[in-house]
């Protein structure tokens, strides 16, 4: 089978399109013929080995698994021992961030992470939902009408989905990203936009009730001054030192009635099912910039790592 293989940590030059033996599912796994796989920022992190938590999961000195790609949609071909609830021919979707493997013609995935794709969802839309949809749902949980929400890194895969859910809840949304995405974010419904290269949102004097930070680069003191009394800040990812500082500093800000911490996104199929249901209801509409072949994975990851992609890129392995 054809696969995009990672040879060590680094940039896109560490990737090679090559042939691998077709995998066989272990206990609790099933083999898929991959139809589509969404490109995520987590793929870039596993490729570069940074932030450091990517190495803690993916292998300290070299990658444990040679094939990236975690938001996988495919047809079940073979069930491993102990797998129930699925049958060959089923079309399934799921976030396999812990095992990856979606940038290939075939992938063995943990059955516990997968759910059936609703007939009305296309392969490409389904491939944009598991990881970004889960982040968007968890990151906007309990957002209420009239609240002020800021999304830092709003123009990637999860940001537009979080923007949709927040606007549907009646929130005022400020979207932060690079200048090339600001008009696009306005067209998606953002009430205000900030170019992070020109302005630090924590230095504007404005206050927000909620901040959802896709890539944390600011410590707790700076974040606290951008939160309203009783405000909530949640970081999705970022540099390990910043995340540790946020966790430590978050304890101090609680005395001010502010909550600073990491966004905890429940793993498993339940959140993917919820994202699929919202997509069917028209409440979540992924923004797909491009659908590309397997040999375009290096380019897709490079653009994702540079923050250039508006929404999502989807890879078709065949």
PDB file of C-alpha atoms in Angstrom:
ATOM      1  CA  UNK A   1       0.000   0.000   0.000  1.00  0.00           C
ATOM      2  CA  UNK A   2       1.072   3.612  -0.516  1.00  0.00           C
ATOM      3  CA  UNK A   3       1.752   5.640   2.619  1.00  0.00           C
ATOM      4  CA  UNK A   4       3.374   8.918   3.598  1.00  0.00           C
ATOM      5  CA  UNK A   5       6.105   7.776   5.999  1.00  0.00           C
ATOM      6  CA  UNK A   6       7.894   9.912   8.582  1.00  0.00           C
ATOM      7  CA  UNK A   7      11.656   9.350   8.910  1.00  0.00           C
ATOM      8  CA  UNK A   8      12.448  11.053  12.212  1.00  0.00           C
ATOM      9  CA  UNK A   9      11.494  14.431  13.645  1.00  0.00           C
ATOM     10  CA  UNK A  10      11.868  17.562  11.576  1.00  0.00           C
ATOM     11  CA  UNK A  11      10.117  19.331   8.722  1.00  0.00           C
ATOM     12  CA  UNK A  12       8.356  18.072   5.583  1.00  0.00           C
ATOM     13  CA  UNK A  13      11.713  16.839   4.242  1.00  0.00           C
ATOM     14  CA  UNK A  14      11.395  13.977   6.765  1.00  0.00           C
ATOM     15  CA  UNK A  15       8.378  12.621   4.874  1.00  0.00           C
ATOM     16  CA  UNK A  16       8.474  10.136   2.013  1.00  0.00           C
ATOM     17  CA  UNK A  17       5.750   8.604  -0.125  1.00  0.00           C
ATOM     18  CA  UNK A  18       6.569   4.919  -0.243  1.00  0.00           C
ATOM     19  CA  UNK A  19       5.108   1.407  -0.202  1.00  0.00           C
ATOM     20  CA  UNK A  20       4.428  -0.445   3.036  1.00  0.00           C
ATOM     21  CA  UNK A  21       2.926  -3.874   3.729  1.00  0.00           C
ATOM     22  CA  UNK A  22      -0.810  -3.765   4.300  1.00  0.00           C
ATOM     23  CA  UNK A  23      -1.348  -3.780   8.098  1.00  0.00           C
ATOM     24  CA  UNK A  24      -3.296  -6.417  10.018  1.00  0.00           C
ATOM     25  CA  UNK A  25      -5.520  -5.373  12.924  1.00  0.00           C
ATOM     26  CA  UNK A  26      -4.496  -6.332  16.448  1.00  0.00           C
ATOM     27  CA  UNK A  27      -6.918  -6.979  19.294  1.00  0.00           C
ATOM     28  CA  UNK A  28      -9.461  -4.179  19.527  1.00  0.00           C
ATOM     29  CA  UNK A  29      -8.536  -2.789  16.106  1.00  0.00           C
ATOM     30  CA  UNK A  30      -9.998  -2.856  12.633  1.00  0.00           C
ATOM     31  CA  UNK A  31      -8.414  -2.271   9.253  1.00  0.00           C
ATOM     32  CA  UNK A  32      -9.839   0.493   7.094  1.00  0.00           C
ATOM     33  CA  UNK A  33      -9.507   1.323   3.443  1.00  0.00           C
ATOM     34  CA  UNK A  34      -8.961   5.027   3.991  1.00  0.00           C
ATOM     35  CA  UNK A  35     -11.265   7.352   2.076  1.00  0.00           C
ATOM     36  CA  UNK A  36     -10.234  10.699   3.551  1.00  0.00           C
ATOM     37  CA  UNK A  37      -8.096  12.078   6.360  1.00  0.00           C
ATOM     38  CA  UNK A  38      -8.172  15.621   7.728  1.00  0.00           C
ATOM     39  CA  UNK A  39      -4.905  17.474   8.326  1.00  0.00           C
ATOM     40  CA  UNK A  40      -4.560  18.804  11.879  1.00  0.00           C
ATOM     41  CA  UNK A  41      -2.046  20.968  13.709  1.00  0.00           C
ATOM     42  CA  UNK A  42      -1.387  17.901  15.884  1.00  0.00           C
ATOM     43  CA  UNK A  43       0.052  16.198  12.777  1.00  0.00           C
ATOM     44  CA  UNK A  44       2.562  19.030  12.438  1.00  0.00           C
ATOM     45  CA  UNK A  45       3.462  18.699  16.116  1.00  0.00           C
ATOM     46  CA  UNK A  46       4.071  14.957  15.741  1.00  0.00           C
ATOM     47  CA  UNK A  47       6.174  15.635  12.642  1.00  0.00           C
ATOM     48  CA  UNK A  48       8.392  18.249  14.293  1.00  0.00           C
ATOM     49  CA  UNK A  49       8.403  16.689  17.760  1.00  0.00           C
ATOM     50  CA  UNK A  50       7.431  20.063  19.248  1.00  0.00           C
ATOM     51  CA  UNK A  51       5.970  21.053  21.644  1.00  0.00           C
ATOM     52  CA  UNK A  52       7.703  18.454  23.788  1.00  0.00           C
ATOM     53  CA  UNK A  53       4.471  16.686  24.733  1.00  0.00           C
ATOM     54  CA  UNK A  54       4.350  15.429  21.134  1.00  0.00           C
ATOM     55  CA  UNK A  55       7.493  13.397  21.859  1.00  0.00           C
ATOM     56  CA  UNK A  56       6.114  12.156  25.173  1.00  0.00           C
ATOM     57  CA  UNK A  57       3.235  10.592  23.247  1.00  0.00           C
ATOM     58  CA  UNK A  58       4.921   9.925  19.906  1.00  0.00           C
ATOM     59  CA  UNK A  59       8.391   8.762  20.995  1.00  0.00           C
ATOM     60  CA  UNK A  60      11.248  10.627  22.679  1.00  0.00           C
ATOM     61  CA  UNK A  61      14.075  10.117  20.165  1.00  0.00           C
ATOM     62  CA  UNK A  62      12.181   8.954  17.095  1.00  0.00           C
ATOM     63  CA  UNK A  63       8.530   8.470  16.144  1.00  0.00           C
ATOM     64  CA  UNK A  64       6.953   5.258  17.437  1.00  0.00           C
ATOM     65  CA  UNK A  65       4.575   5.217  14.491  1.00  0.00           C
ATOM     66  CA  UNK A  66       5.779   6.095  10.989  1.00  0.00           C
ATOM     67  CA  UNK A  67       2.483   7.301   9.474  1.00  0.00           C
ATOM     68  CA  UNK A  68       0.703  10.481  10.561  1.00  0.00           C
ATOM     69  CA  UNK A  69      -2.957  11.399  10.101  1.00  0.00           C
ATOM     70  CA  UNK A  70      -5.583  11.051  12.809  1.00  0.00           C
ATOM     71  CA  UNK A  71      -9.008  12.281  11.623  1.00  0.00           C
ATOM     72  CA  UNK A  72      -9.705   9.204   9.552  1.00  0.00           C
ATOM     73  CA  UNK A  73     -12.697   8.166   7.467  1.00  0.00           C
ATOM     74  CA  UNK A  74     -12.720   4.751   5.835  1.00  0.00           C
ATOM     75  CA  UNK A  75     -14.435   1.514   4.948  1.00  0.00           C
ATOM     76  CA  UNK A  76     -14.019  -1.365   7.381  1.00  0.00           C
ATOM     77  CA  UNK A  77     -12.161  -4.216   5.694  1.00  0.00           C
ATOM     78  CA  UNK A  78     -11.176  -6.523   8.529  1.00  0.00           C
ATOM     79  CA  UNK A  79     -11.979  -6.782  12.228  1.00  0.00           C
ATOM     80  CA  UNK A  80      -9.377  -7.645  14.847  1.00  0.00           C
ATOM     81  CA  UNK A  81     -10.085  -9.957  17.788  1.00  0.00           C
ATOM     82  CA  UNK A  82     -12.685  -8.675  20.231  1.00  0.00           C
ATOM     83  CA  UNK A  83     -14.211  -6.008  17.984  1.00  0.00           C
ATOM     84  CA  UNK A  84     -18.005  -5.839  18.006  1.00  0.00           C
ATOM     85  CA  UNK A  85     -20.537  -3.348  16.674  1.00  0.00           C
ATOM     86  CA  UNK A  86     -18.910  -3.059  13.260  1.00  0.00           C
ATOM     87  CA  UNK A  87     -18.855  -5.163  10.103  1.00  0.00           C
ATOM     88  CA  UNK A  88     -16.840  -5.192   6.892  1.00  0.00           C
ATOM     89  CA  UNK A  89     -18.257  -2.584   4.535  1.00  0.00           C
ATOM     90  CA  UNK A  90     -19.202  -0.098   7.253  1.00  0.00           C
ATOM     91  CA  UNK A  91     -18.144   3.505   6.669  1.00  0.00           C
ATOM     92  CA  UNK A  92     -16.633   4.878   9.863  1.00  0.00           C
ATOM     93  CA  UNK A  93     -14.955   8.002  11.233  1.00  0.00           C
ATOM     94  CA  UNK A  94     -12.922   8.863  14.306  1.00  0.00           C
ATOM     95  CA  UNK A  95     -10.045  10.679  15.965  1.00  0.00           C
ATOM     96  CA  UNK A  96      -7.070   8.304  16.170  1.00  0.00           C
ATOM     97  CA  UNK A  97      -4.584  10.894  17.455  1.00  0.00           C
ATOM     98  CA  UNK A  98      -2.908   8.358  19.759  1.00  0.00           C
ATOM     99  CA  UNK A  99      -2.253   5.833  16.976  1.00  0.00           C
ATOM    100  CA  UNK A 100      -2.465   7.940  13.790  1.00  0.00           C
ATOM    101  CA  UNK A 101      -1.910   6.176  10.430  1.00  0.00           C
ATOM    102  CA  UNK A 102      -4.501   7.960   8.250  1.00  0.00           C
ATOM    103  CA  UNK A 103      -2.079   9.263   5.589  1.00  0.00           C
ATOM    104  CA  UNK A 104      -2.050   5.873   3.873  1.00  0.00           C
ATOM    105  CA  UNK A 105      -4.271   3.737   1.677  1.00  0.00           C
ATOM    106  CA  UNK A 106      -5.008   1.417   4.620  1.00  0.00           C
ATOM    107  CA  UNK A 107      -4.909   1.981   8.375  1.00  0.00           C
ATOM    108  CA  UNK A 108      -5.492  -0.095  11.489  1.00  0.00           C
ATOM    109  CA  UNK A 109      -7.459   1.968  13.994  1.00  0.00           C
ATOM    110  CA  UNK A 110      -8.775   1.360  17.530  1.00  0.00           C
ATOM    111  CA  UNK A 111     -12.425   0.400  17.245  1.00  0.00           C
ATOM    112  CA  UNK A 112     -13.209   2.255  20.473  1.00  0.00           C
ATOM    113  CA  UNK A 113     -12.379   5.560  18.754  1.00  0.00           C
ATOM    114  CA  UNK A 114     -14.606   4.996  15.732  1.00  0.00           C
ATOM    115  CA  UNK A 115     -18.257   5.580  14.973  1.00  0.00           C
ATOM    116  CA  UNK A 116     -20.409   5.072  11.892  1.00  0.00           C
ATOM    117  CA  UNK A 117     -20.569   7.961   9.432  1.00  0.00           C
ATOM    118  CA  UNK A 118     -24.152   9.186   8.877  1.00  0.00           C
ATOM    119  CA  UNK A 119     -25.203   8.558   5.282  1.00  0.00           C
ATOM    120  CA  UNK A 120     -25.831  12.254   4.664  1.00  0.00           C
ATOM    121  CA  UNK A 121     -22.252  13.280   5.519  1.00  0.00           C
ATOM    122  CA  UNK A 122     -19.626  13.234   2.788  1.00  0.00           C
ATOM    123  CA  UNK A 123     -16.230  11.651   3.393  1.00  0.00           C
ATOM    124  CA  UNK A 124     -14.553  15.065   3.325  1.00  0.00           C
ATOM    125  CA  UNK A 125     -16.899  16.690   5.854  1.00  0.00           C
ATOM    126  CA  UNK A 126     -16.629  13.657   8.126  1.00  0.00           C
ATOM    127  CA  UNK A 127     -12.818  13.908   8.019  1.00  0.00           C
ATOM    128  CA  UNK A 128     -13.008  17.485   9.332  1.00  0.00           C
ATOM    129  CA  UNK A 129     -15.125  16.730  12.394  1.00  0.00           C
ATOM    130  CA  UNK A 130     -13.579  14.358  14.973  1.00  0.00           C
ATOM    131  CA  UNK A 131     -10.678  16.350  16.436  1.00  0.00           C
ATOM    132  CA  UNK A 132     -11.659  19.936  15.456  1.00  0.00           C
ATOM    133  CA  UNK A 133     -15.321  19.323  16.235  1.00  0.00           C
ATOM    134  CA  UNK A 134     -14.492  17.917  19.640  1.00  0.00           C
ATOM    135  CA  UNK A 135     -12.324  20.927  20.477  1.00  0.00           C
ATOM    136  CA  UNK A 136     -15.003  23.357  19.277  1.00  0.00           C
ATOM    137  CA  UNK A 137     -17.753  21.658  21.285  1.00  0.00           C
ATOM    138  CA  UNK A 138     -15.706  21.404  24.475  1.00  0.00           C
ATOM    139  CA  UNK A 139     -14.324  24.916  24.049  1.00  0.00           C
ATOM    140  CA  UNK A 140     -17.734  26.568  23.717  1.00  0.00           C
ATOM    141  CA  UNK A 141     -19.609  24.480  26.271  1.00  0.00           C
ATOM    142  CA  UNK A 142     -21.933  26.708  28.327  1.00  0.00           C
ATOM    143  CA  UNK A 143     -21.174  29.862  26.341  1.00  0.00           C
ATOM    144  CA  UNK A 144     -24.225  32.067  26.851  1.00  0.00           C
ATOM    145  CA  UNK A 145     -25.966  34.826  24.951  1.00  0.00           C
ATOM    146  CA  UNK A 146     -24.370  38.215  25.501  1.00  0.00           C
ATOM    147  CA  UNK A 147     -21.006  36.838  26.622  1.00  0.00           C
ATOM    148  CA  UNK A 148     -17.805  38.085  25.021  1.00  0.00           C
ATOM    149  CA  UNK A 149     -15.634  35.255  23.655  1.00  0.00           C
ATOM    150  CA  UNK A 150     -12.178  35.564  22.118  1.00  0.00           C
ATOM    151  CA  UNK A 151     -10.767  32.756  19.959  1.00  0.00           C
ATOM    152  CA  UNK A 152      -7.003  32.956  19.485  1.00  0.00           C
ATOM    153  CA  UNK A 153      -5.959  31.059  16.348  1.00  0.00           C
ATOM    154  CA  UNK A 154      -9.504  31.279  15.019  1.00  0.00           C
ATOM    155  CA  UNK A 155      -8.705  30.567  11.377  1.00  0.00           C
ATOM    156  CA  UNK A 156      -7.568  26.944  11.632  1.00  0.00           C
ATOM    157  CA  UNK A 157      -9.544  23.724  11.773  1.00  0.00           C
ATOM    158  CA  UNK A 158     -11.262  24.141  15.148  1.00  0.00           C
ATOM    159  CA  UNK A 159     -11.639  27.923  15.239  1.00  0.00           C
ATOM    160  CA  UNK A 160     -14.335  28.325  12.565  1.00  0.00           C
ATOM    161  CA  UNK A 161     -16.379  25.548  14.203  1.00  0.00           C
ATOM    162  CA  UNK A 162     -16.076  27.172  17.632  1.00  0.00           C
ATOM    163  CA  UNK A 163     -17.044  30.482  16.041  1.00  0.00           C
ATOM    164  CA  UNK A 164     -20.199  28.931  14.603  1.00  0.00           C
ATOM    165  CA  UNK A 165     -21.263  27.387  17.900  1.00  0.00           C
ATOM    166  CA  UNK A 166     -20.562  30.562  19.871  1.00  0.00           C
ATOM    167  CA  UNK A 167     -22.500  32.770  17.455  1.00  0.00           C
ATOM    168  CA  UNK A 168     -25.421  30.330  17.524  1.00  0.00           C
ATOM    169  CA  UNK A 169     -25.416  30.694  21.318  1.00  0.00           C
ATOM    170  CA  UNK A 170     -25.636  34.480  20.979  1.00  0.00           C
ATOM    171  CA  UNK A 171     -22.093  35.383  22.017  1.00  0.00           C
ATOM    172  CA  UNK A 172     -20.040  38.334  20.763  1.00  0.00           C
ATOM    173  CA  UNK A 173     -16.947  36.759  19.184  1.00  0.00           C
ATOM    174  CA  UNK A 174     -13.510  38.284  18.631  1.00  0.00           C
ATOM    175  CA  UNK A 175     -11.350  36.251  16.240  1.00  0.00           C
ATOM    176  CA  UNK A 176      -7.540  36.486  16.419  1.00  0.00           C
ATOM    177  CA  UNK A 177      -5.315  35.282  13.561  1.00  0.00           C
ATOM    178  CA  UNK A 178      -2.989  36.606  10.856  1.00  0.00           C
ATOM    179  CA  UNK A 179      -4.018  39.450   8.577  1.00  0.00           C
ATOM    180  CA  UNK A 180      -4.659  37.143   5.613  1.00  0.00           C
ATOM    181  CA  UNK A 181      -7.536  35.475   7.421  1.00  0.00           C
ATOM    182  CA  UNK A 182      -9.313  38.429   9.012  1.00  0.00           C
ATOM    183  CA  UNK A 183     -11.750  39.293   6.201  1.00  0.00           C
ATOM    184  CA  UNK A 184     -12.549  35.599   5.852  1.00  0.00           C
ATOM    185  CA  UNK A 185     -13.254  35.330   9.591  1.00  0.00           C
ATOM    186  CA  UNK A 186     -15.553  38.362   9.386  1.00  0.00           C
ATOM    187  CA  UNK A 187     -17.427  36.618   6.576  1.00  0.00           C
ATOM    188  CA  UNK A 188     -17.917  33.629   8.882  1.00  0.00           C
ATOM    189  CA  UNK A 189     -19.580  35.831  11.488  1.00  0.00           C
ATOM    190  CA  UNK A 190     -16.808  37.200  13.716  1.00  0.00           C
ATOM    191  CA  UNK A 191     -17.926  40.456  15.356  1.00  0.00           C
ATOM    192  CA  UNK A 192     -14.370  41.743  15.745  1.00  0.00           C
ATOM    193  CA  UNK A 193     -10.960  40.625  14.481  1.00  0.00           C
ATOM    194  CA  UNK A 194      -7.361  41.139  15.604  1.00  0.00           C
ATOM    195  CA  UNK A 195      -4.156  40.581  13.637  1.00  0.00           C
ATOM    196  CA  UNK A 196      -1.898  38.923  16.206  1.00  0.00           C
ATOM    197  CA  UNK A 197       1.200  40.092  14.336  1.00  0.00           C
ATOM    198  CA  UNK A 198       0.202  43.716  14.833  1.00  0.00           C
ATOM    199  CA  UNK A 199      -1.576  43.685  18.189  1.00  0.00           C
ATOM    200  CA  UNK A 200      -1.436  41.646  21.399  1.00  0.00           C
ATOM    201  CA  UNK A 201      -5.012  41.040  22.510  1.00  0.00           C
ATOM    202  CA  UNK A 202      -3.929  41.065  26.161  1.00  0.00           C
ATOM    203  CA  UNK A 203      -2.614  44.632  25.736  1.00  0.00           C
ATOM    204  CA  UNK A 204      -5.716  46.174  24.160  1.00  0.00           C
ATOM    205  CA  UNK A 205      -7.433  46.981  27.452  1.00  0.00           C
ATOM    206  CA  UNK A 206     -10.443  44.920  26.380  1.00  0.00           C
ATOM    207  CA  UNK A 207     -11.853  42.152  28.574  1.00  0.00           C
ATOM    208  CA  UNK A 208     -13.538  38.918  27.586  1.00  0.00           C
ATOM    209  CA  UNK A 209     -15.761  36.520  29.533  1.00  0.00           C
ATOM    210  CA  UNK A 210     -14.249  33.514  27.747  1.00  0.00           C
ATOM    211  CA  UNK A 211     -10.974  32.995  25.903  1.00  0.00           C
ATOM    212  CA  UNK A 212     -10.316  29.862  23.832  1.00  0.00           C
ATOM    213  CA  UNK A 213      -6.625  29.728  22.920  1.00  0.00           C
ATOM    214  CA  UNK A 214      -5.609  27.265  20.206  1.00  0.00           C
ATOM    215  CA  UNK A 215      -1.859  27.936  20.590  1.00  0.00           C
ATOM    216  CA  UNK A 216      -0.918  29.420  23.980  1.00  0.00           C
ATOM    217  CA  UNK A 217       2.085  31.762  23.970  1.00  0.00           C
ATOM    218  CA  UNK A 218       1.225  34.066  26.896  1.00  0.00           C
ATOM    219  CA  UNK A 219       1.653  33.507  30.606  1.00  0.00           C
ATOM    220  CA  UNK A 220      -1.087  33.732  33.245  1.00  0.00           C
ATOM    221  CA  UNK A 221      -0.503  37.365  34.244  1.00  0.00           C
ATOM    222  CA  UNK A 222      -1.040  38.592  30.697  1.00  0.00           C
ATOM    223  CA  UNK A 223      -4.054  36.331  30.240  1.00  0.00           C
ATOM    224  CA  UNK A 224      -5.614  37.424  33.536  1.00  0.00           C
ATOM    225  CA  UNK A 225      -5.655  41.074  32.506  1.00  0.00           C
ATOM    226  CA  UNK A 226      -7.686  40.160  29.404  1.00  0.00           C
ATOM    227  CA  UNK A 227     -10.347  38.305  31.424  1.00  0.00           C
ATOM    228  CA  UNK A 228     -13.437  39.866  32.911  1.00  0.00           C
ATOM    229  CA  UNK A 229     -14.211  39.113  36.573  1.00  0.00           C
ATOM    230  CA  UNK A 230     -15.379  35.503  36.641  1.00  0.00           C
ATOM    231  CA  UNK A 231     -13.835  34.956  33.196  1.00  0.00           C
ATOM    232  CA  UNK A 232     -12.650  31.583  31.889  1.00  0.00           C
ATOM    233  CA  UNK A 233      -9.535  30.917  29.797  1.00  0.00           C
ATOM    234  CA  UNK A 234      -8.783  27.522  28.247  1.00  0.00           C
ATOM    235  CA  UNK A 235      -5.691  26.602  26.222  1.00  0.00           C
ATOM    236  CA  UNK A 236      -5.839  23.824  23.638  1.00  0.00           C
ATOM    237  CA  UNK A 237      -2.078  23.577  23.058  1.00  0.00           C
ATOM    238  CA  UNK A 238       1.161  25.511  23.036  1.00  0.00           C
ATOM    239  CA  UNK A 239       4.709  25.521  24.350  1.00  0.00           C
ATOM    240  CA  UNK A 240       5.112  23.217  27.358  1.00  0.00           C
ATOM    241  CA  UNK A 241       6.711  25.960  29.489  1.00  0.00           C
ATOM    242  CA  UNK A 242       3.789  28.289  28.798  1.00  0.00           C
ATOM    243  CA  UNK A 243       1.231  25.576  29.556  1.00  0.00           C
ATOM    244  CA  UNK A 244       2.938  24.728  32.848  1.00  0.00           C
ATOM    245  CA  UNK A 245       3.036  28.415  33.752  1.00  0.00           C
ATOM    246  CA  UNK A 246      -0.654  28.718  32.949  1.00  0.00           C
ATOM    247  CA  UNK A 247      -1.485  25.768  35.172  1.00  0.00           C
ATOM    248  CA  UNK A 248       0.601  27.153  38.043  1.00  0.00           C
ATOM    249  CA  UNK A 249      -0.584  30.720  37.584  1.00  0.00           C
ATOM    250  CA  UNK A 250      -4.161  29.624  37.209  1.00  0.00           C
ATOM    251  CA  UNK A 251      -4.258  28.696  40.879  1.00  0.00           C
ATOM    252  CA  UNK A 252      -3.453  32.279  41.840  1.00  0.00           C
ATOM    253  CA  UNK A 253      -6.060  33.812  39.527  1.00  0.00           C
ATOM    254  CA  UNK A 254      -8.854  31.822  41.149  1.00  0.00           C
ATOM    255  CA  UNK A 255      -8.641  34.207  44.071  1.00  0.00           C
ATOM    256  CA  UNK A 256      -9.637  36.904  41.572  1.00  0.00           C
ATOM    257  CA  UNK A 257     -12.627  34.859  40.439  1.00  0.00           C
ATOM    258  CA  UNK A 258     -10.924  34.010  37.134  1.00  0.00           C
ATOM    259  CA  UNK A 259     -10.273  30.504  35.816  1.00  0.00           C
ATOM    260  CA  UNK A 260      -7.149  29.762  33.736  1.00  0.00           C
ATOM    261  CA  UNK A 261      -6.321  26.251  32.589  1.00  0.00           C
ATOM    262  CA  UNK A 262      -6.142  23.645  29.834  1.00  0.00           C
ATOM    263  CA  UNK A 263      -9.125  22.573  27.751  1.00  0.00           C
ATOM    264  CA  UNK A 264      -9.953  18.965  28.575  1.00  0.00           C
ATOM    265  CA  UNK A 265     -11.469  17.280  25.531  1.00  0.00           C
ATOM    266  CA  UNK A 266     -13.011  13.872  26.285  1.00  0.00           C
ATOM    267  CA  UNK A 267     -11.605  11.144  24.035  1.00  0.00           C
ATOM    268  CA  UNK A 268     -13.600   8.457  22.287  1.00  0.00           C
ATOM    269  CA  UNK A 269     -16.466   8.168  19.877  1.00  0.00           C
ATOM    270  CA  UNK A 270     -19.168  10.022  21.845  1.00  0.00           C
ATOM    271  CA  UNK A 271     -17.862  13.490  21.023  1.00  0.00           C
ATOM    272  CA  UNK A 272     -17.358  12.510  17.375  1.00  0.00           C
ATOM    273  CA  UNK A 273     -20.992  11.378  17.230  1.00  0.00           C
ATOM    274  CA  UNK A 274     -22.059  14.682  18.735  1.00  0.00           C
ATOM    275  CA  UNK A 275     -20.042  16.620  16.150  1.00  0.00           C
ATOM    276  CA  UNK A 276     -21.570  14.542  13.349  1.00  0.00           C
ATOM    277  CA  UNK A 277     -25.075  15.219  14.665  1.00  0.00           C
ATOM    278  CA  UNK A 278     -24.423  18.961  14.793  1.00  0.00           C
ATOM    279  CA  UNK A 279     -23.115  18.814  11.226  1.00  0.00           C
ATOM    280  CA  UNK A 280     -26.269  17.025  10.094  1.00  0.00           C
ATOM    281  CA  UNK A 281     -28.338  19.736  11.786  1.00  0.00           C
ATOM    282  CA  UNK A 282     -26.383  22.446   9.965  1.00  0.00           C
ATOM    283  CA  UNK A 283     -24.879  23.777  13.196  1.00  0.00           C
ATOM    284  CA  UNK A 284     -21.311  22.764  12.332  1.00  0.00           C
ATOM    285  CA  UNK A 285     -20.016  23.397   8.821  1.00  0.00           C
ATOM    286  CA  UNK A 286     -16.311  22.699   8.336  1.00  0.00           C
ATOM    287  CA  UNK A 287     -14.496  25.061   5.995  1.00  0.00           C
ATOM    288  CA  UNK A 288     -12.420  23.032   3.539  1.00  0.00           C
ATOM    289  CA  UNK A 289      -9.709  24.957   1.730  1.00  0.00           C
ATOM    290  CA  UNK A 290      -8.491  22.062  -0.408  1.00  0.00           C
ATOM    291  CA  UNK A 291      -8.764  18.322  -1.030  1.00  0.00           C
ATOM    292  CA  UNK A 292      -5.345  16.955  -2.000  1.00  0.00           C
ATOM    293  CA  UNK A 293      -3.756  13.615  -2.939  1.00  0.00           C
ATOM    294  CA  UNK A 294      -1.439  11.620  -0.693  1.00  0.00           C
ATOM    295  CA  UNK A 295       1.728  13.016  -2.277  1.00  0.00           C
ATOM    296  CA  UNK A 296       0.684  16.508  -1.148  1.00  0.00           C
ATOM    297  CA  UNK A 297       0.918  15.663   2.577  1.00  0.00           C
ATOM    298  CA  UNK A 298       4.322  17.413   3.023  1.00  0.00           C
ATOM    299  CA  UNK A 299       2.977  20.617   1.462  1.00  0.00           C
ATOM    300  CA  UNK A 300      -0.261  20.403   3.458  1.00  0.00           C
ATOM    301  CA  UNK A 301       1.602  19.953   6.740  1.00  0.00           C
ATOM    302  CA  UNK A 302       4.040  22.769   5.973  1.00  0.00           C
ATOM    303  CA  UNK A 303       1.183  25.198   5.297  1.00  0.00           C
ATOM    304  CA  UNK A 304      -0.653  24.022   8.404  1.00  0.00           C
ATOM    305  CA  UNK A 305       2.458  24.536  10.514  1.00  0.00           C
ATOM    306  CA  UNK A 306       2.891  28.064   9.147  1.00  0.00           C
ATOM    307  CA  UNK A 307      -0.733  28.895   9.966  1.00  0.00           C
ATOM    308  CA  UNK A 308      -1.616  29.591   6.339  1.00  0.00           C
ATOM    309  CA  UNK A 309      -4.589  27.253   5.897  1.00  0.00           C
ATOM    310  CA  UNK A 310      -8.066  28.756   6.080  1.00  0.00           C
ATOM    311  CA  UNK A 311      -9.979  26.006   7.798  1.00  0.00           C
ATOM    312  CA  UNK A 312      -9.031  22.484   6.770  1.00  0.00           C
ATOM    313  CA  UNK A 313      -7.104  20.497   4.170  1.00  0.00           C
ATOM    314  CA  UNK A 314      -8.327  16.963   3.492  1.00  0.00           C
ATOM    315  CA  UNK A 315      -6.135  14.207   2.069  1.00  0.00           C
ATOM    316  CA  UNK A 316      -7.475  11.523  -0.313  1.00  0.00           C
ATOM    317  CA  UNK A 317      -5.094   8.536  -0.143  1.00  0.00           C
ATOM    318  CA  UNK A 318      -6.523   6.947  -3.302  1.00  0.00           C
TER     319      UNK A 318
END
